[in-house]
PDB file of C-alpha atoms in Angstrom:
ATOM      1  CA  MET A  15      -0.064  -0.209   0.074  1.00  0.00           C
ATOM      2  CA  PRO A  16       1.290   3.828  -0.783  1.00  0.00           C
ATOM      3  CA  SER A  17       2.685   5.610   1.929  1.00  0.00           C
ATOM      4  CA  GLY A  18       0.907   9.018   2.557  1.00  0.00           C
ATOM      5  CA  GLN A  19      -2.588   9.231   4.072  1.00  0.00           C
ATOM      6  CA  ASP A  20      -4.035   6.254   3.559  1.00  0.00           C
ATOM      7  CA  ILE A  21      -7.527   6.565   4.227  1.00  0.00           C
ATOM      8  CA  PHE A  22      -8.205   3.474   3.784  1.00  0.00           C
ATOM      9  CA  ALA A  23      -6.390   1.887   6.492  1.00  0.00           C
ATOM     10  CA  GLY A  24      -9.360  -0.028   8.476  1.00  0.00           C
ATOM     11  CA  ILE A  25     -12.140  -0.568   5.403  1.00  0.00           C
ATOM     12  CA  ARG A  26     -13.181  -4.376   5.394  1.00  0.00           C
ATOM     13  CA  LEU A  27     -12.556  -5.039   2.012  1.00  0.00           C
ATOM     14  CA  PRO A  28     -10.452  -3.118  -0.775  1.00  0.00           C
ATOM     15  CA  VAL A  29     -13.819  -1.470  -2.617  1.00  0.00           C
ATOM     16  CA  ILE A  30     -14.829   1.537  -4.050  1.00  0.00           C
ATOM     17  CA  CYS A  31     -18.369   1.683  -4.816  1.00  0.00           C
ATOM     18  CA  ALA A  32     -17.974   2.860  -7.894  1.00  0.00           C
ATOM     19  CA  PRO A  33     -20.010   6.976  -8.936  1.00  0.00           C
ATOM     20  CA  MET A  34     -22.353   6.297 -10.968  1.00  0.00           C
ATOM     21  CA  PHE A  35     -25.026   8.345 -12.960  1.00  0.00           C
ATOM     22  CA  LEU A  36     -28.278   9.192 -12.131  1.00  0.00           C
ATOM     23  CA  VAL A  37     -27.874   5.766 -10.137  1.00  0.00           C
ATOM     24  CA  SER A  38     -25.297   6.577  -7.152  1.00  0.00           C
ATOM     25  CA  TYR A  39     -27.551   9.124  -4.866  1.00  0.00           C
ATOM     26  CA  PRO A  40     -27.210   9.570  -1.062  1.00  0.00           C
ATOM     27  CA  GLU A  41     -28.593   6.990  -0.135  1.00  0.00           C
ATOM     28  CA  LEU A  42     -26.176   4.134  -1.968  1.00  0.00           C
ATOM     29  CA  ILE A  43     -23.180   6.128  -0.450  1.00  0.00           C
ATOM     30  CA  LEU A  44     -24.205   5.631   2.925  1.00  0.00           C
ATOM     31  CA  ALA A  45     -25.298   2.429   2.887  1.00  0.00           C
ATOM     32  CA  ALA A  46     -21.698   1.530   1.803  1.00  0.00           C
ATOM     33  CA  CYS A  47     -19.237   3.537   4.280  1.00  0.00           C
ATOM     34  CA  LYS A  48     -21.466   2.287   6.542  1.00  0.00           C
ATOM     35  CA  SER A  49     -20.808  -1.557   5.830  1.00  0.00           C
ATOM     36  CA  ASN A  50     -17.303  -0.422   6.190  1.00  0.00           C
ATOM     37  CA  ILE A  51     -16.224   0.449   2.406  1.00  0.00           C
ATOM     38  CA  ALA A  52     -15.634   3.248   0.532  1.00  0.00           C
ATOM     39  CA  ALA A  53     -17.547   4.775  -1.522  1.00  0.00           C
ATOM     40  CA  ALA A  54     -17.461   7.933  -4.622  1.00  0.00           C
ATOM     41  CA  CYS A  55     -20.971   9.907  -5.204  1.00  0.00           C
ATOM     42  CA  SER A  56     -20.821  12.000  -9.085  1.00  0.00           C
ATOM     43  CA  ALA A  57     -21.294  15.053  -8.555  1.00  0.00           C
ATOM     44  CA  SER A  58     -23.533  15.017 -12.004  1.00  0.00           C
ATOM     45  CA  THR A  59     -26.300  13.434  -9.982  1.00  0.00           C
ATOM     46  CA  ALA A  60     -26.431  16.193  -7.923  1.00  0.00           C
ATOM     47  CA  ARG A  61     -28.761  18.703  -9.725  1.00  0.00           C
ATOM     48  CA  SER A  62     -26.222  22.015  -8.493  1.00  0.00           C
ATOM     49  CA  ALA A  63     -23.157  22.271  -7.530  1.00  0.00           C
ATOM     50  CA  SER A  64     -24.806  23.840  -4.579  1.00  0.00           C
ATOM     51  CA  GLU A  65     -26.576  20.569  -3.787  1.00  0.00           C
ATOM     52  CA  TYR A  66     -24.088  18.711  -3.866  1.00  0.00           C
ATOM     53  CA  GLY A  67     -22.410  20.367  -1.505  1.00  0.00           C
ATOM     54  CA  GLU A  68     -25.457  19.709   1.339  1.00  0.00           C
ATOM     55  CA  TRP A  69     -25.037  15.630   0.258  1.00  0.00           C
ATOM     56  CA  LEU A  70     -21.326  16.330   1.379  1.00  0.00           C
ATOM     57  CA  ASP A  71     -22.450  17.352   4.840  1.00  0.00           C
ATOM     58  CA  HIS A  72     -25.038  14.863   4.803  1.00  0.00           C
ATOM     59  CA  PHE A  73     -22.413  11.922   4.803  1.00  0.00           C
ATOM     60  CA  ASP A  74     -20.324  13.474   7.169  1.00  0.00           C
ATOM     61  CA  ASP A  75     -22.834  14.582   9.761  1.00  0.00           C
ATOM     62  CA  GLU A  76     -25.151  11.016   9.145  1.00  0.00           C
ATOM     63  CA  LEU A  77     -21.807   9.167   9.268  1.00  0.00           C
ATOM     64  CA  THR A  78     -20.386  10.612  12.053  1.00  0.00           C
ATOM     65  CA  THR A  79     -23.508  10.318  14.194  1.00  0.00           C
ATOM     66  CA  TYR A  80     -23.523   6.548  12.472  1.00  0.00           C
ATOM     67  CA  ARG A  81     -19.708   5.629  14.527  1.00  0.00           C
ATOM     68  CA  LYS A  82     -21.139   7.592  17.884  1.00  0.00           C
ATOM     69  CA  HIS A  83     -24.056   5.516  17.815  1.00  0.00           C
ATOM     70  CA  SER A  84     -22.837   2.313  16.838  1.00  0.00           C
ATOM     71  CA  GLY A  85     -19.562   1.721  17.880  1.00  0.00           C
ATOM     72  CA  ARG A  86     -18.488   0.464  14.618  1.00  0.00           C
ATOM     73  CA  PRO A  87     -16.428   2.095  12.400  1.00  0.00           C
ATOM     74  CA  THR A  88     -16.865   3.553   9.049  1.00  0.00           C
ATOM     75  CA  GLY A  89     -15.262   3.897   5.347  1.00  0.00           C
ATOM     76  CA  PRO A  90     -14.187   6.849   3.198  1.00  0.00           C
ATOM     77  CA  TYR A  91     -16.868   8.686   0.722  1.00  0.00           C
ATOM     78  CA  ALA A  92     -14.953  10.410  -2.448  1.00  0.00           C
ATOM     79  CA  ALA A  93     -16.296  12.844  -3.874  1.00  0.00           C
ATOM     80  CA  ASN A  94     -16.415  12.820  -7.993  1.00  0.00           C
ATOM     81  CA  ILE A  95     -16.421  15.366 -10.523  1.00  0.00           C
ATOM     82  CA  SER A  96     -15.871  15.669 -14.004  1.00  0.00           C
ATOM     83  CA  LEU A  97     -13.217  18.463 -15.909  1.00  0.00           C
ATOM     84  CA  ARG A  98     -15.748  18.694 -18.602  1.00  0.00           C
ATOM     85  CA  THR A  99     -13.590  20.098 -21.277  1.00  0.00           C
ATOM     86  CA  GLY A 100     -14.973  21.230 -24.313  1.00  0.00           C
ATOM     87  CA  LYS A 101     -19.307  21.590 -22.876  1.00  0.00           C
ATOM     88  CA  VAL A 102     -20.691  24.538 -22.702  1.00  0.00           C
ATOM     89  CA  GLY A 103     -21.598  26.187 -18.817  1.00  0.00           C
ATOM     90  CA  ALA A 104     -19.691  23.546 -17.797  1.00  0.00           C
ATOM     91  CA  ARG A 105     -16.445  25.332 -16.952  1.00  0.00           C
ATOM     92  CA  GLU A 106     -19.014  27.463 -14.103  1.00  0.00           C
ATOM     93  CA  ARG A 107     -20.142  24.076 -12.759  1.00  0.00           C
ATOM     94  CA  PHE A 108     -17.067  22.568 -12.814  1.00  0.00           C
ATOM     95  CA  GLU A 109     -14.934  25.401 -10.083  1.00  0.00           C
ATOM     96  CA  ALA A 110     -18.348  25.801  -8.337  1.00  0.00           C
ATOM     97  CA  GLU A 111     -17.953  21.269  -7.785  1.00  0.00           C
ATOM     98  CA  VAL A 112     -14.534  22.042  -6.875  1.00  0.00           C
ATOM     99  CA  LEU A 113     -15.014  24.501  -4.450  1.00  0.00           C
ATOM    100  CA  ALA A 114     -17.335  22.683  -2.148  1.00  0.00           C
ATOM    101  CA  CYS A 115     -14.815  20.548  -2.124  1.00  0.00           C
ATOM    102  CA  LYS A 116     -12.619  22.531  -1.133  1.00  0.00           C
ATOM    103  CA  ASN A 117     -14.538  23.816   2.009  1.00  0.00           C
ATOM    104  CA  ARG A 118     -14.961  20.768   3.305  1.00  0.00           C
ATOM    105  CA  ARG A 119     -11.692  19.900   3.271  1.00  0.00           C
ATOM    106  CA  VAL A 120     -12.773  16.678   0.869  1.00  0.00           C
ATOM    107  CA  ARG A 121     -10.318  13.701   1.567  1.00  0.00           C
ATOM    108  CA  LEU A 122     -11.009  11.873  -2.232  1.00  0.00           C
ATOM    109  CA  LEU A 123     -11.179  13.172  -4.726  1.00  0.00           C
ATOM    110  CA  ILE A 124     -11.680  11.472  -8.068  1.00  0.00           C
ATOM    111  CA  THR A 125     -11.730  13.084 -11.555  1.00  0.00           C
ATOM    112  CA  ILE A 126     -12.935  11.976 -15.128  1.00  0.00           C
ATOM    113  CA  ASN A 127     -12.766  13.445 -18.605  1.00  0.00           C
ATOM    114  CA  GLY A 128      -9.807  15.879 -18.951  1.00  0.00           C
ATOM    115  CA  ALA A 129      -6.708  16.253 -17.657  1.00  0.00           C
ATOM    116  CA  PRO A 130      -6.270  16.250 -13.920  1.00  0.00           C
ATOM    117  CA  GLY A 131      -3.474  18.479 -13.923  1.00  0.00           C
ATOM    118  CA  GLU A 132      -4.790  21.406 -13.564  1.00  0.00           C
ATOM    119  CA  ILE A 133      -6.578  21.192  -9.994  1.00  0.00           C
ATOM    120  CA  VAL A 134      -4.023  17.931  -8.672  1.00  0.00           C
ATOM    121  CA  GLN A 135      -1.620  21.046  -6.692  1.00  0.00           C
ATOM    122  CA  GLU A 136      -5.851  22.728  -5.260  1.00  0.00           C
ATOM    123  CA  VAL A 137      -6.398  19.436  -3.609  1.00  0.00           C
ATOM    124  CA  HIS A 138      -2.869  18.939  -2.045  1.00  0.00           C
ATOM    125  CA  GLY A 139      -3.413  22.176  -0.960  1.00  0.00           C
ATOM    126  CA  TRP A 140      -6.458  21.568   1.170  1.00  0.00           C
ATOM    127  CA  GLY A 141      -4.871  18.488   2.158  1.00  0.00           C
ATOM    128  CA  GLY A 142      -6.563  15.995  -0.416  1.00  0.00           C
ATOM    129  CA  MET A 143      -5.787  13.065  -2.331  1.00  0.00           C
ATOM    130  CA  ILE A 144      -6.802  13.371  -6.214  1.00  0.00           C
ATOM    131  CA  PHE A 145      -7.300   9.787  -8.337  1.00  0.00           C
ATOM    132  CA  HIS A 146      -8.173   9.910 -11.477  1.00  0.00           C
ATOM    133  CA  ASP A 147      -9.412   7.628 -14.302  1.00  0.00           C
ATOM    134  CA  VAL A 148      -7.293   6.298 -16.966  1.00  0.00           C
ATOM    135  CA  THR A 149      -8.688   3.942 -19.995  1.00  0.00           C
ATOM    136  CA  THR A 150      -4.748   3.170 -22.025  1.00  0.00           C
ATOM    137  CA  ILE A 151      -1.805   3.406 -20.616  1.00  0.00           C
ATOM    138  CA  ARG A 152      -0.673   6.728 -22.086  1.00  0.00           C
ATOM    139  CA  HIS A 153      -3.548   8.524 -19.997  1.00  0.00           C
ATOM    140  CA  ALA A 154      -1.721   6.896 -17.110  1.00  0.00           C
ATOM    141  CA  GLU A 155       1.273   8.064 -18.158  1.00  0.00           C
ATOM    142  CA  LYS A 156       0.619  11.089 -18.401  1.00  0.00           C
ATOM    143  CA  ALA A 157      -1.622  11.418 -14.535  1.00  0.00           C
ATOM    144  CA  ALA A 158       1.397  10.012 -13.019  1.00  0.00           C
ATOM    145  CA  ALA A 159       4.057  13.293 -14.270  1.00  0.00           C
ATOM    146  CA  VAL A 160       1.307  15.537 -13.197  1.00  0.00           C
ATOM    147  CA  GLY A 161       1.508  14.265  -9.627  1.00  0.00           C
ATOM    148  CA  VAL A 162      -2.132  12.169  -8.832  1.00  0.00           C
ATOM    149  CA  ASP A 163      -2.194  10.018  -6.092  1.00  0.00           C
ATOM    150  CA  GLY A 164      -3.858   7.457  -7.272  1.00  0.00           C
ATOM    151  CA  MET A 165      -5.371   5.893 -10.573  1.00  0.00           C
ATOM    152  CA  ILE A 166      -8.349   4.077 -11.995  1.00  0.00           C
ATOM    153  CA  LEU A 167      -7.761   2.270 -14.240  1.00  0.00           C
ATOM    154  CA  ILE A 168     -10.802   0.918 -16.660  1.00  0.00           C
ATOM    155  CA  CYS A 169     -10.079  -2.747 -18.537  1.00  0.00           C
ATOM    156  CA  SER A 170     -11.912  -4.087 -20.683  1.00  0.00           C
ATOM    157  CA  GLY A 171     -15.040  -5.608 -19.637  1.00  0.00           C
ATOM    158  CA  GLY A 172     -16.439  -2.151 -17.526  1.00  0.00           C
ATOM    159  CA  GLY A 173     -19.671  -0.856 -17.518  1.00  0.00           C
ATOM    160  CA  GLY A 174     -21.008   2.541 -19.519  1.00  0.00           C
ATOM    161  CA  HIS A 175     -17.130   4.561 -20.605  1.00  0.00           C
ATOM    162  CA  SER A 176     -15.059   1.472 -20.382  1.00  0.00           C
ATOM    163  CA  GLY A 177     -11.740   0.757 -21.838  1.00  0.00           C
ATOM    164  CA  GLY A 178      -9.993  -1.722 -24.005  1.00  0.00           C
ATOM    165  CA  LEU A 179      -7.475  -3.729 -22.551  1.00  0.00           C
ATOM    166  CA  ASN A 180      -6.824  -6.480 -20.354  1.00  0.00           C
ATOM    167  CA  PRO A 181      -6.002  -5.751 -16.413  1.00  0.00           C
ATOM    168  CA  PHE A 182      -2.900  -8.175 -16.453  1.00  0.00           C
ATOM    169  CA  ALA A 183      -1.443  -5.885 -19.007  1.00  0.00           C
ATOM    170  CA  PHE A 184      -2.490  -2.450 -17.887  1.00  0.00           C
ATOM    171  CA  VAL A 185      -1.877  -2.929 -14.152  1.00  0.00           C
ATOM    172  CA  SER A 186       1.843  -4.683 -14.536  1.00  0.00           C
ATOM    173  CA  ALA A 187       2.513  -1.855 -17.244  1.00  0.00           C
ATOM    174  CA  VAL A 188       1.278   1.372 -14.716  1.00  0.00           C
ATOM    175  CA  ARG A 189       3.291  -0.504 -11.685  1.00  0.00           C
ATOM    176  CA  LYS A 190       6.607  -0.142 -13.818  1.00  0.00           C
ATOM    177  CA  PHE A 191       6.550   3.909 -13.501  1.00  0.00           C
ATOM    178  CA  PHE A 192       3.467   4.266 -11.175  1.00  0.00           C
ATOM    179  CA  ASP A 193       3.847   3.501  -7.146  1.00  0.00           C
ATOM    180  CA  GLY A 194       0.793   5.435  -5.983  1.00  0.00           C
ATOM    181  CA  TYR A 195      -2.460   3.439  -5.437  1.00  0.00           C
ATOM    182  CA  ILE A 196      -4.055   1.606  -8.165  1.00  0.00           C
ATOM    183  CA  VAL A 197      -7.547   0.925  -8.384  1.00  0.00           C
ATOM    184  CA  LEU A 198      -8.812  -2.295 -10.710  1.00  0.00           C
ATOM    185  CA  ALA A 199     -12.177  -1.614 -12.668  1.00  0.00           C
ATOM    186  CA  GLY A 200     -13.497  -3.300 -15.383  1.00  0.00           C
ATOM    187  CA  GLY A 201     -16.257  -6.447 -14.410  1.00  0.00           C
ATOM    188  CA  ILE A 202     -15.122  -6.704 -10.908  1.00  0.00           C
ATOM    189  CA  THR A 203     -18.216  -8.675  -9.234  1.00  0.00           C
ATOM    190  CA  THR A 204     -17.485 -11.183  -6.559  1.00  0.00           C
ATOM    191  CA  GLY A 205     -14.869 -11.912  -3.178  1.00  0.00           C
ATOM    192  CA  GLU A 206     -12.748 -13.725  -5.450  1.00  0.00           C
ATOM    193  CA  HIS A 207     -11.913 -11.031  -8.002  1.00  0.00           C
ATOM    194  CA  ILE A 208     -10.860  -8.161  -4.861  1.00  0.00           C
ATOM    195  CA  ARG A 209      -8.496 -10.918  -4.005  1.00  0.00           C
ATOM    196  CA  ALA A 210      -6.889 -12.188  -7.059  1.00  0.00           C
ATOM    197  CA  ALA A 211      -6.735  -7.447  -8.135  1.00  0.00           C
ATOM    198  CA  GLU A 212      -5.036  -7.140  -5.434  1.00  0.00           C
ATOM    199  CA  ALA A 213      -2.754 -10.090  -6.008  1.00  0.00           C
ATOM    200  CA  LEU A 214      -2.064  -8.432  -9.204  1.00  0.00           C
ATOM    201  CA  GLY A 215      -0.726  -5.454  -8.111  1.00  0.00           C
ATOM    202  CA  ALA A 216      -3.918  -3.091  -7.311  1.00  0.00           C
ATOM    203  CA  ASP A 217      -4.171  -1.670  -4.190  1.00  0.00           C
ATOM    204  CA  LEU A 218      -8.310  -1.572  -4.710  1.00  0.00           C
ATOM    205  CA  CYS A 219     -10.910  -2.071  -6.734  1.00  0.00           C
ATOM    206  CA  TYR A 220     -14.262  -0.113  -8.127  1.00  0.00           C
ATOM    207  CA  MET A 221     -17.033  -1.950  -8.004  1.00  0.00           C
ATOM    208  CA  GLY A 222     -20.301  -0.395 -10.133  1.00  0.00           C
ATOM    209  CA  THR A 223     -22.523  -2.822 -11.714  1.00  0.00           C
ATOM    210  CA  ARG A 224     -22.207  -5.312  -8.816  1.00  0.00           C
ATOM    211  CA  PHE A 225     -23.874  -1.900  -6.767  1.00  0.00           C
ATOM    212  CA  ILE A 226     -26.948  -1.395  -9.364  1.00  0.00           C
ATOM    213  CA  ALA A 227     -28.259  -4.387  -8.203  1.00  0.00           C
ATOM    214  CA  THR A 228     -28.795  -3.458  -4.472  1.00  0.00           C
ATOM    215  CA  LYS A 229     -31.531  -2.105  -2.672  1.00  0.00           C
ATOM    216  CA  GLU A 230     -30.275   1.375  -2.197  1.00  0.00           C
ATOM    217  CA  ALA A 231     -29.112   2.007  -5.211  1.00  0.00           C
ATOM    218  CA  ARG A 232     -32.212   4.369  -7.024  1.00  0.00           C
ATOM    219  CA  ALA A 233     -31.804   2.688 -10.200  1.00  0.00           C
ATOM    220  CA  SER A 234     -35.370   1.308 -11.512  1.00  0.00           C
ATOM    221  CA  SER A 235     -36.722  -1.813 -10.794  1.00  0.00           C
ATOM    222  CA  GLU A 236     -36.890  -2.615 -14.548  1.00  0.00           C
ATOM    223  CA  TYR A 237     -32.862  -1.538 -15.238  1.00  0.00           C
ATOM    224  CA  LYS A 238     -32.062  -4.118 -11.939  1.00  0.00           C
ATOM    225  CA  GLU A 239     -34.476  -6.416 -13.119  1.00  0.00           C
ATOM    226  CA  ILE A 240     -32.773  -5.683 -17.194  1.00  0.00           C
ATOM    227  CA  ILE A 241     -29.205  -6.764 -15.326  1.00  0.00           C
ATOM    228  CA  LEU A 242     -30.241  -9.943 -13.865  1.00  0.00           C
ATOM    229  CA  THR A 243     -31.136 -11.321 -16.632  1.00  0.00           C
ATOM    230  CA  SER A 244     -28.730 -10.849 -18.907  1.00  0.00           C
ATOM    231  CA  ARG A 245     -25.647 -11.792 -19.556  1.00  0.00           C
ATOM    232  CA  ALA A 246     -22.020 -10.621 -20.334  1.00  0.00           C
ATOM    233  CA  GLU A 247     -22.932 -11.437 -24.251  1.00  0.00           C
ATOM    234  CA  ASP A 248     -25.613  -8.788 -23.653  1.00  0.00           C
ATOM    235  CA  LEU A 249     -23.345  -5.850 -23.609  1.00  0.00           C
ATOM    236  CA  VAL A 250     -23.660  -3.594 -26.827  1.00  0.00           C
ATOM    237  CA  TYR A 251     -20.280  -1.550 -27.131  1.00  0.00           C
ATOM    238  CA  THR A 252     -21.706   1.403 -29.151  1.00  0.00           C
ATOM    239  CA  PRO A 253     -20.133   4.803 -29.168  1.00  0.00           C
ATOM    240  CA  PHE A 254     -23.827   6.060 -30.835  1.00  0.00           C
ATOM    241  CA  PHE A 255     -25.454   7.048 -27.397  1.00  0.00           C
ATOM    242  CA  THR A 256     -22.465   8.291 -25.650  1.00  0.00           C
ATOM    243  CA  HIS A 257     -21.377  11.569 -28.282  1.00  0.00           C
ATOM    244  CA  GLY A 258     -18.698   9.463 -29.528  1.00  0.00           C
ATOM    245  CA  ILE A 259     -17.439   7.999 -26.352  1.00  0.00           C
ATOM    246  CA  PRO A 260     -18.048   3.895 -27.025  1.00  0.00           C
ATOM    247  CA  ALA A 261     -19.348   2.130 -23.816  1.00  0.00           C
ATOM    248  CA  ASN A 262     -20.658  -0.881 -22.794  1.00  0.00           C
ATOM    249  CA  MET A 263     -25.185  -0.427 -22.402  1.00  0.00           C
ATOM    250  CA  LEU A 264     -27.473  -3.300 -22.124  1.00  0.00           C
ATOM    251  CA  ALA A 265     -28.772  -4.591 -25.138  1.00  0.00           C
ATOM    252  CA  LYS A 266     -32.175  -4.980 -23.332  1.00  0.00           C
ATOM    253  CA  SER A 267     -32.547  -1.137 -22.088  1.00  0.00           C
ATOM    254  CA  VAL A 268     -31.511  -0.178 -26.453  1.00  0.00           C
ATOM    255  CA  ARG A 269     -34.505  -2.265 -26.891  1.00  0.00           C
ATOM    256  CA  ARG A 270     -37.038  -0.866 -24.722  1.00  0.00           C
ATOM    257  CA  VAL A 271     -35.837   2.760 -27.098  1.00  0.00           C
ATOM    258  CA  GLY A 272     -36.540   1.291 -30.075  1.00  0.00           C
ATOM    259  CA  TYR A 273     -33.584   0.357 -31.594  1.00  0.00           C
ATOM    260  CA  ASP A 274     -31.873  -2.462 -32.771  1.00  0.00           C
ATOM    261  CA  PRO A 275     -28.888  -2.836 -30.635  1.00  0.00           C
ATOM    262  CA  HIS A 276     -27.279  -5.388 -33.468  1.00  0.00           C
ATOM    263  CA  GLN A 277     -28.088  -2.481 -35.992  1.00  0.00           C
ATOM    264  CA  LEU A 278     -27.549   0.694 -33.908  1.00  0.00           C
ATOM    265  CA  PRO A 279     -26.979   3.695 -36.659  1.00  0.00           C
ATOM    266  CA  VAL A 280     -23.227   4.753 -37.466  1.00  0.00           C
ATOM    267  CA  PHE A 281     -21.858   7.983 -35.475  1.00  0.00           C
ATOM    268  CA  GLY A 282     -22.548  10.988 -36.361  1.00  0.00           C
ATOM    269  CA  THR A 283     -25.293   9.946 -39.343  1.00  0.00           C
ATOM    270  CA  GLU A 284     -27.743  10.811 -36.802  1.00  0.00           C
ATOM    271  CA  LYS A 285     -29.069  11.589 -33.555  1.00  0.00           C
ATOM    272  CA  PRO A 286     -30.990   9.388 -31.020  1.00  0.00           C
ATOM    273  CA  HIS A 287     -34.336   9.857 -30.631  1.00  0.00           C
ATOM    274  CA  GLU A 288     -34.945  12.261 -27.815  1.00  0.00           C
ATOM    275  CA  HIS A 289     -36.277   9.617 -25.309  1.00  0.00           C
ATOM    276  CA  ALA A 290     -32.777   7.614 -25.808  1.00  0.00           C
ATOM    277  CA  LYS A 291     -30.292   9.745 -23.515  1.00  0.00           C
ATOM    278  CA  PRO A 292     -27.618   7.398 -22.228  1.00  0.00           C
ATOM    279  CA  TRP A 293     -28.742   6.837 -18.234  1.00  0.00           C
ATOM    280  CA  ARG A 294     -31.603   8.284 -18.246  1.00  0.00           C
ATOM    281  CA  ASP A 295     -33.038   6.359 -20.917  1.00  0.00           C
ATOM    282  CA  VAL A 296     -30.150   3.628 -21.879  1.00  0.00           C
ATOM    283  CA  TRP A 297     -28.826   1.765 -19.586  1.00  0.00           C
ATOM    284  CA  ALA A 298     -25.029   0.860 -18.543  1.00  0.00           C
ATOM    285  CA  ALA A 299     -22.948  -2.163 -17.313  1.00  0.00           C
ATOM    286  CA  GLY A 300     -20.461  -4.348 -17.256  1.00  0.00           C
ATOM    287  CA  GLN A 301     -19.888  -7.582 -18.204  1.00  0.00           C
ATOM    288  CA  GLY A 302     -20.416  -8.940 -14.406  1.00  0.00           C
ATOM    289  CA  VAL A 303     -23.919  -9.029 -15.345  1.00  0.00           C
ATOM    290  CA  GLU A 304     -23.046 -12.716 -16.239  1.00  0.00           C
ATOM    291  CA  LEU A 305     -22.522 -13.406 -12.323  1.00  0.00           C
ATOM    292  CA  ILE A 306     -25.651 -11.434 -11.142  1.00  0.00           C
ATOM    293  CA  ASN A 307     -28.890 -12.665  -9.681  1.00  0.00           C
ATOM    294  CA  ASP A 308     -30.560 -11.370  -6.842  1.00  0.00           C
ATOM    295  CA  ILE A 309     -30.594  -7.813  -5.289  1.00  0.00           C
ATOM    296  CA  PRO A 310     -29.918  -7.584  -1.810  1.00  0.00           C
ATOM    297  CA  PRO A 311     -29.439  -5.051   0.617  1.00  0.00           C
ATOM    298  CA  VAL A 312     -26.030  -3.731   0.541  1.00  0.00           C
ATOM    299  CA  ALA A 313     -24.838  -4.559   3.953  1.00  0.00           C
ATOM    300  CA  THR A 314     -25.903  -8.288   2.887  1.00  0.00           C
ATOM    301  CA  LEU A 315     -23.638  -8.137  -0.170  1.00  0.00           C
ATOM    302  CA  VAL A 316     -20.988  -6.099   1.663  1.00  0.00           C
ATOM    303  CA  ASP A 317     -20.822  -9.170   3.972  1.00  0.00           C
ATOM    304  CA  ARG A 318     -21.377 -11.562   1.229  1.00  0.00           C
ATOM    305  CA  LEU A 319     -18.188 -10.109  -0.653  1.00  0.00           C
ATOM    306  CA  ALA A 320     -15.864 -10.699   2.242  1.00  0.00           C
ATOM    307  CA  ALA A 321     -17.014 -14.021   3.193  1.00  0.00           C
ATOM    308  CA  GLU A 322     -15.503 -14.855  -0.065  1.00  0.00           C
ATOM    309  CA  TYR A 323     -12.680 -12.530  -0.452  1.00  0.00           C
ATOM    310  CA  ASN A 324     -11.531 -14.945   2.813  1.00  0.00           C
ATOM    311  CA  MET A 325     -12.302 -17.880   1.500  1.00  0.00           C
ATOM    312  CA  PRO A 326      -9.369 -19.966   0.763  1.00  0.00           C
ATOM    313  CA  PRO A 327      -8.277 -19.969  -3.207  1.00  0.00           C
ATOM    314  CA  ARG A 328      -9.880 -22.881  -5.270  1.00  0.00           C
ATOM    315  CA  ARG A 329      -8.383 -25.257  -6.311  1.00  0.00           C
ATOM    316  CA  ARG A 330      -7.457 -27.426  -9.208  1.00  0.00           C
ATOM    317  CA  GLN A 331      -5.577 -30.753  -9.516  1.00  0.00           C
ATOM    318  CA  PRO A 332      -2.552 -30.220 -11.856  1.00  0.00           C
ATOM    319  CA  LEU A 333      -2.954 -31.199 -14.901  1.00  0.00           C
ATOM    320  CA  LEU A 334       0.289 -32.762 -14.967  1.00  0.00           C
ATOM    321  CA  ASP A 335       2.942 -34.194 -12.690  1.00  0.00           C
ATOM    322  CA  ARG A 336       5.175 -31.994 -12.553  1.00  0.00           C
ATOM    323  CA  THR A 337       7.087 -33.980  -9.179  1.00  0.00           C
ATOM    324  CA  ALA A 338       7.240 -37.422 -11.867  1.00  0.00           C
TER     325      ALA A 338
END
């Protein structure tokens, strides 16, 4: 584990409940933190930067009260903001979100989109750490060069904006030049996966899709049901709905808005229908859907993950007797 401000010391599992737009509301964040894992909350889900600041205050108040009354530890929460390059009006919202985090001295800020260099020193100035999402080794090199404390390595098989690299290659390559926190993302669904990620050299795991199918996630019942009834092969990796950036979307959610998931228009030839907005109408998921068949409370899920994580590794009989 990297040295420095280890806000993850004492958590039950090396897991961050990933920030998911229009899914990760305060109920999910608090349930995860009360289960003593980490959780990240997307600022984009809040209606305004002011509301997001209120959420951050609520996290602090609620978790402090919970620790006091229960005597139990809680996991840390992270703020998650988009660097929002190139969007009309986005700069003002971005600056307001950063200010909300700064005023509360948020301990961990996770950034997505764009280059994090412009705010690394500011976050360090208020005593926080900054992690950044990356999908390629080149992105990781750039993030390391500007001094981020950690990186979320988004590998193939993740929900939404997924990367294309295999985790074996990605983690090993980044570890050659980066000794900060590595958070592995992409299809991680079980306690065994978490243990395997650590063996690869990751410090923590991002888990998103598995937490959509929980009681506290504010996804619709239809969204959760589609996750339960989908297989990994039922994902569509397409740029059509997501402004030219490919994302893993659930084929059944594509059909429900009137498109054939196997014959989508080429991006740029037409715009999606108004009732086919990504995240709101067309829903994301990762390859972990293959292993999800229930919708438990977060506390029950974390208990299960911990039991799986702590089980002795399953071993097959060797194919060859190497002692002969």
